[in-house]
GROMACS .gro file of C-alpha atoms in nm:
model
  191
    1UNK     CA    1  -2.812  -1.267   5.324
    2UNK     CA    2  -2.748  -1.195   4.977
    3UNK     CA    3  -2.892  -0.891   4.810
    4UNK     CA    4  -3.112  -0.948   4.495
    5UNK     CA    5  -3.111  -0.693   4.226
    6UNK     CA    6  -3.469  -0.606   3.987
    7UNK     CA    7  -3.429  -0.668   3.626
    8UNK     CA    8  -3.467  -0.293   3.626
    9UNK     CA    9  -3.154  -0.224   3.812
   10UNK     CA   10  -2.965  -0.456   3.588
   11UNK     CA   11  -3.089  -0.333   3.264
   12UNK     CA   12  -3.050   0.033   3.381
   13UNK     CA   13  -2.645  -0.046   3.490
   14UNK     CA   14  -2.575  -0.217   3.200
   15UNK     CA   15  -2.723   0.044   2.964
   16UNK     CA   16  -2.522   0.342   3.166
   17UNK     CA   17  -2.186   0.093   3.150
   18UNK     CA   18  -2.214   0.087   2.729
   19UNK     CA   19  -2.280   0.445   2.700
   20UNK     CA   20  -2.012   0.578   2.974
   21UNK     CA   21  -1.744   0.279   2.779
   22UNK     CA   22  -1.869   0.409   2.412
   23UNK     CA   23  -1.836   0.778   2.550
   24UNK     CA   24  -1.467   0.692   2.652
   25UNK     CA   25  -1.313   0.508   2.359
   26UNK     CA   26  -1.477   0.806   2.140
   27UNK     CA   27  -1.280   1.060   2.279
   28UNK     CA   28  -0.986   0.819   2.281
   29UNK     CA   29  -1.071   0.761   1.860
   30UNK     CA   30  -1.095   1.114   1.842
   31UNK     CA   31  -0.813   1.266   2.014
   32UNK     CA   32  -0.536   0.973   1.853
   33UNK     CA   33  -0.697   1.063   1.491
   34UNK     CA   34  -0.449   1.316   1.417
   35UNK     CA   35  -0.165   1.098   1.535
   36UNK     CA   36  -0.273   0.809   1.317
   37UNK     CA   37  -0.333   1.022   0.997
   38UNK     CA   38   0.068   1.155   1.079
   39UNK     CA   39   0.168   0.813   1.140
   40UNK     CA   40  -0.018   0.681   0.823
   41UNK     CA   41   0.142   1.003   0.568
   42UNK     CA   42   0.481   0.883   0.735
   43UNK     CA   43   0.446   0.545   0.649
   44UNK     CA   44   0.291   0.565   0.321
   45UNK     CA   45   0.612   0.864   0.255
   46UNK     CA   46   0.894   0.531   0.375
   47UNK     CA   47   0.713   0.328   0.108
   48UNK     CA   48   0.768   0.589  -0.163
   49UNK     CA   49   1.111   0.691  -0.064
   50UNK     CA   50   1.186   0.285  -0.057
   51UNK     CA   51   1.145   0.255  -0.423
   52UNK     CA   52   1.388   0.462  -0.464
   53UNK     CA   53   1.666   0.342  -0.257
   54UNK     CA   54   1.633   0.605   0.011
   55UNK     CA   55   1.610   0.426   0.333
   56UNK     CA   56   1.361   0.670   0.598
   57UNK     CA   57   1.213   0.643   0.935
   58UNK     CA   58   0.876   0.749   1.074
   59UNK     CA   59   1.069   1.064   1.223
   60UNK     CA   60   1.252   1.216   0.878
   61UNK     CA   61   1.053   1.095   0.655
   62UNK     CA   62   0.886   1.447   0.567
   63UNK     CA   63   1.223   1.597   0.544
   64UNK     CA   64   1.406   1.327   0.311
   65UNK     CA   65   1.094   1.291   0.124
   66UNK     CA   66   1.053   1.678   0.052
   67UNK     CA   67   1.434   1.632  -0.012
   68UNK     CA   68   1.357   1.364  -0.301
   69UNK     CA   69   1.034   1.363  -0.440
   70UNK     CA   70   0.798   1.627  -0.616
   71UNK     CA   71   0.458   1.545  -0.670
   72UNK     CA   72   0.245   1.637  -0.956
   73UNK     CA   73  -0.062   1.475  -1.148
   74UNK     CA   74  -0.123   1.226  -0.868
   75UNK     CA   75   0.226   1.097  -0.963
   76UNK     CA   76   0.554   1.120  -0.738
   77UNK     CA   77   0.819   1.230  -0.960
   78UNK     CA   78   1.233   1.184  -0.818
   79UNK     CA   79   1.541   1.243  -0.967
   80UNK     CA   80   1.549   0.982  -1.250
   81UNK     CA   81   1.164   0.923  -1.291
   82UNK     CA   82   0.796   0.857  -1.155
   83UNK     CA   83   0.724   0.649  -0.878
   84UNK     CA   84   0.348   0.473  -1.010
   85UNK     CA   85   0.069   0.416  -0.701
   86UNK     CA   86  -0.092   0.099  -0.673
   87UNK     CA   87  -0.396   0.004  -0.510
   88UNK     CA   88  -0.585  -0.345  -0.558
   89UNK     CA   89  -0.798  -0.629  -0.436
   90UNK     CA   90  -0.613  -0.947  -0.308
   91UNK     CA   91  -0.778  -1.221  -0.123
   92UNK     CA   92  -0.893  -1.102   0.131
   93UNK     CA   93  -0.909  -0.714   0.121
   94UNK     CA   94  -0.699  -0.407  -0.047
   95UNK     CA   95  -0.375  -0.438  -0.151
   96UNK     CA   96  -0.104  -0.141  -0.278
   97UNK     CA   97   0.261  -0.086  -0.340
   98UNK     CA   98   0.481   0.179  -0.514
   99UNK     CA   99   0.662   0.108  -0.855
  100UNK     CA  100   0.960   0.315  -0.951
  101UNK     CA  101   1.034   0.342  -1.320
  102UNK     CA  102   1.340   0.553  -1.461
  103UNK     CA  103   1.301   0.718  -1.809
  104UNK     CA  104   1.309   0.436  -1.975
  105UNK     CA  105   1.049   0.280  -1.789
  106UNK     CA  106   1.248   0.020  -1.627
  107UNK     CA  107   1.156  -0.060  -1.238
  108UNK     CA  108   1.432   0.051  -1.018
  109UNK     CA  109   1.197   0.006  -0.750
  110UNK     CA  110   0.940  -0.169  -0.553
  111UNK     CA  111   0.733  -0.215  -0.232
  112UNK     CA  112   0.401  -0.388  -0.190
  113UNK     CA  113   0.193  -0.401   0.133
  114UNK     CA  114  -0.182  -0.581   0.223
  115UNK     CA  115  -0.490  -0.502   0.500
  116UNK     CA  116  -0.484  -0.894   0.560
  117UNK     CA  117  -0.317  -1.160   0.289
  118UNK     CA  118  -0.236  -1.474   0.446
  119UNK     CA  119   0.064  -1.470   0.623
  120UNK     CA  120   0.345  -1.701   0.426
  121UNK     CA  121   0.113  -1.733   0.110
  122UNK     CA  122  -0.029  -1.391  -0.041
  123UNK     CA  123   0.114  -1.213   0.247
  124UNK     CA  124   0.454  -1.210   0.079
  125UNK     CA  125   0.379  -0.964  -0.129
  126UNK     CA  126   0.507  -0.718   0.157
  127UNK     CA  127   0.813  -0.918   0.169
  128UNK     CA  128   1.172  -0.719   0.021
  129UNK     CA  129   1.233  -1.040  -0.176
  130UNK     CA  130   0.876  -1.018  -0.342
  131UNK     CA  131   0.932  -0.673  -0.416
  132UNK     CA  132   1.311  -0.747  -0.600
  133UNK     CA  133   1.164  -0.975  -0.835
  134UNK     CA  134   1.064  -0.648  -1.015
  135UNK     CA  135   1.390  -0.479  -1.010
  136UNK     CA  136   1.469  -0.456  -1.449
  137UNK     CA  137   1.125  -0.542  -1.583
  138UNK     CA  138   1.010  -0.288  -1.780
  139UNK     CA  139   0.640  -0.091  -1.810
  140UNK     CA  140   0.686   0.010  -2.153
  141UNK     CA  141   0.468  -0.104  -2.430
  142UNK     CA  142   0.284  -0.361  -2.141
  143UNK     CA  143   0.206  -0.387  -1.781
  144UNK     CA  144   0.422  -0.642  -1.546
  145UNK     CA  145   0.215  -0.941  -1.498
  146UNK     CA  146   0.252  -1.211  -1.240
  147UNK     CA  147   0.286  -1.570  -1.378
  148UNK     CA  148   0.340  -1.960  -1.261
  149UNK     CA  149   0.728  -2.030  -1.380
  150UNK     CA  150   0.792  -1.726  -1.517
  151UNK     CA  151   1.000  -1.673  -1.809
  152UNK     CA  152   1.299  -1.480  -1.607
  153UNK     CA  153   1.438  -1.374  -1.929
  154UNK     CA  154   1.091  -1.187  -2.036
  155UNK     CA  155   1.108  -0.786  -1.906
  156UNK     CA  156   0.708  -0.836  -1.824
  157UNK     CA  157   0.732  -1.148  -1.639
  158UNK     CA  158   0.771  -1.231  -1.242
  159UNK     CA  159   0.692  -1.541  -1.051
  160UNK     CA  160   0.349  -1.549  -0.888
  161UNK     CA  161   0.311  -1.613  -0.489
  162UNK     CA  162   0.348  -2.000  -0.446
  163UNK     CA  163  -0.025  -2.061  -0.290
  164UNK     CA  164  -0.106  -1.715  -0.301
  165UNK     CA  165  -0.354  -1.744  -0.660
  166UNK     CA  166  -0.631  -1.455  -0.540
  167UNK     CA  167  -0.301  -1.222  -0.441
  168UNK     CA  168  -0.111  -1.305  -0.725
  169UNK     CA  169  -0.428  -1.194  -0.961
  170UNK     CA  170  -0.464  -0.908  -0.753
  171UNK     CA  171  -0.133  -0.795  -0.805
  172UNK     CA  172  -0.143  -0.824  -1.205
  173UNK     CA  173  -0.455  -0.642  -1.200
  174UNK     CA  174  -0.345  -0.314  -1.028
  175UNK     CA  175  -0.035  -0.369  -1.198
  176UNK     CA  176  -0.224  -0.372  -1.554
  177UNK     CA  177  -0.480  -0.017  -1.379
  178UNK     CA  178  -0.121   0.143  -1.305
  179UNK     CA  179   0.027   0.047  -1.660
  180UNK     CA  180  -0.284   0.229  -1.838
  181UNK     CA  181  -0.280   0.545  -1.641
  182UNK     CA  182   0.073   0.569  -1.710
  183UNK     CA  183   0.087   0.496  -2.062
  184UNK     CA  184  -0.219   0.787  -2.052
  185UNK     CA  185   0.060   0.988  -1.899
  186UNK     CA  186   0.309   0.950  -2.159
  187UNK     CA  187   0.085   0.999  -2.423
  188UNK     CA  188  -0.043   1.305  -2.305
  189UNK     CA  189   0.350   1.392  -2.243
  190UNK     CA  190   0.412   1.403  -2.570
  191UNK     CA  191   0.165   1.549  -2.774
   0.00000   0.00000   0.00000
């Protein structure tokens, strides 16, 4: 003979499963934290140290990156020049990347990343042959702008993401924030 539970006995199980389960993957969230946050300052350290040729992983990343790169201003400064932060809005949530620019303000380097793009359309912004299109364009008297057939020959010019629109926009528009907070730079450089 089966045994029949109350509506009681169910509601009161159920109600002690959630709380001992949310109990659990708290003190999982809480005790990987730290680990995350170290992963995360690796990571976003390999980005930075991309732009500038130096290849890292997640495990000397601190040391080549103390080895390279001084920070001052909110501004990572290297042998050669200032690596610019970006952080924007693409389709479908943030978007950032790193822009190295010698003294003459020419990108040497690049890396882009996304939260969630669409893979194969604004998602190739993370891509190493997204990120080369910027290699010689220049920040200098105007920001780097994304554009449909892009005039190769123009310093400020580099093809937009083929079905990537939202992305593409996104990417001018951080690129045009980063452009004015460095040219603030400069000009407070020199006077």
């Amino acid at each position: 003979m089966a045994k029949s539970f109350s509506n009681r006995y169910i509601f009161i199980y159920s109600a002690v499963l959630v709380v001992v389960a949310a109990l659990i993957l708290t003190v999982v969230a809480v005790s990987l934290k730290p680990a995350q946050e170290k992963n995360q300052q690796a990571e976003t350290k390999q980005m930075i140290l991309k732009t500038i040729g130096v290849e890292a992983t997640r495990e000397n990343a601190a040391e080549l990156y103390a080895k390279h790169i001084t920070e001052a201003d909110g501004y990572y400064r290297f042998d050669g020049g200032i690596v610019l932060p970006l952080k924007g809005t693409g389709l479908w949530g943030p978007i950032w990347g790193y822009l190295a620019l010698d003294r003459e303000s020419t990108v040497v380097g690049a890396v882009f990343d996304h939260k969630g793009e669409t893979p194969g359309l604004g998602g190739e912004i993370a891509t190493d042959k997204f990120a080369a299109r910027f290699i010689g364009k220049r920040m200098d008297t105007q920001a780097i702008h994304l554009a449909k057939n892009a005039d190769h020959s123009n310093p400020y010019e580099v093809d937009a993401i083929s079905g990537g629109t939202m992305t593409s926009n996104g990417v001018t528009a951080m690129l045009a924030k980063a452009y004015d907070d460095y040219s603030n730079l400069r000009k407070e450089a020199t006077e």
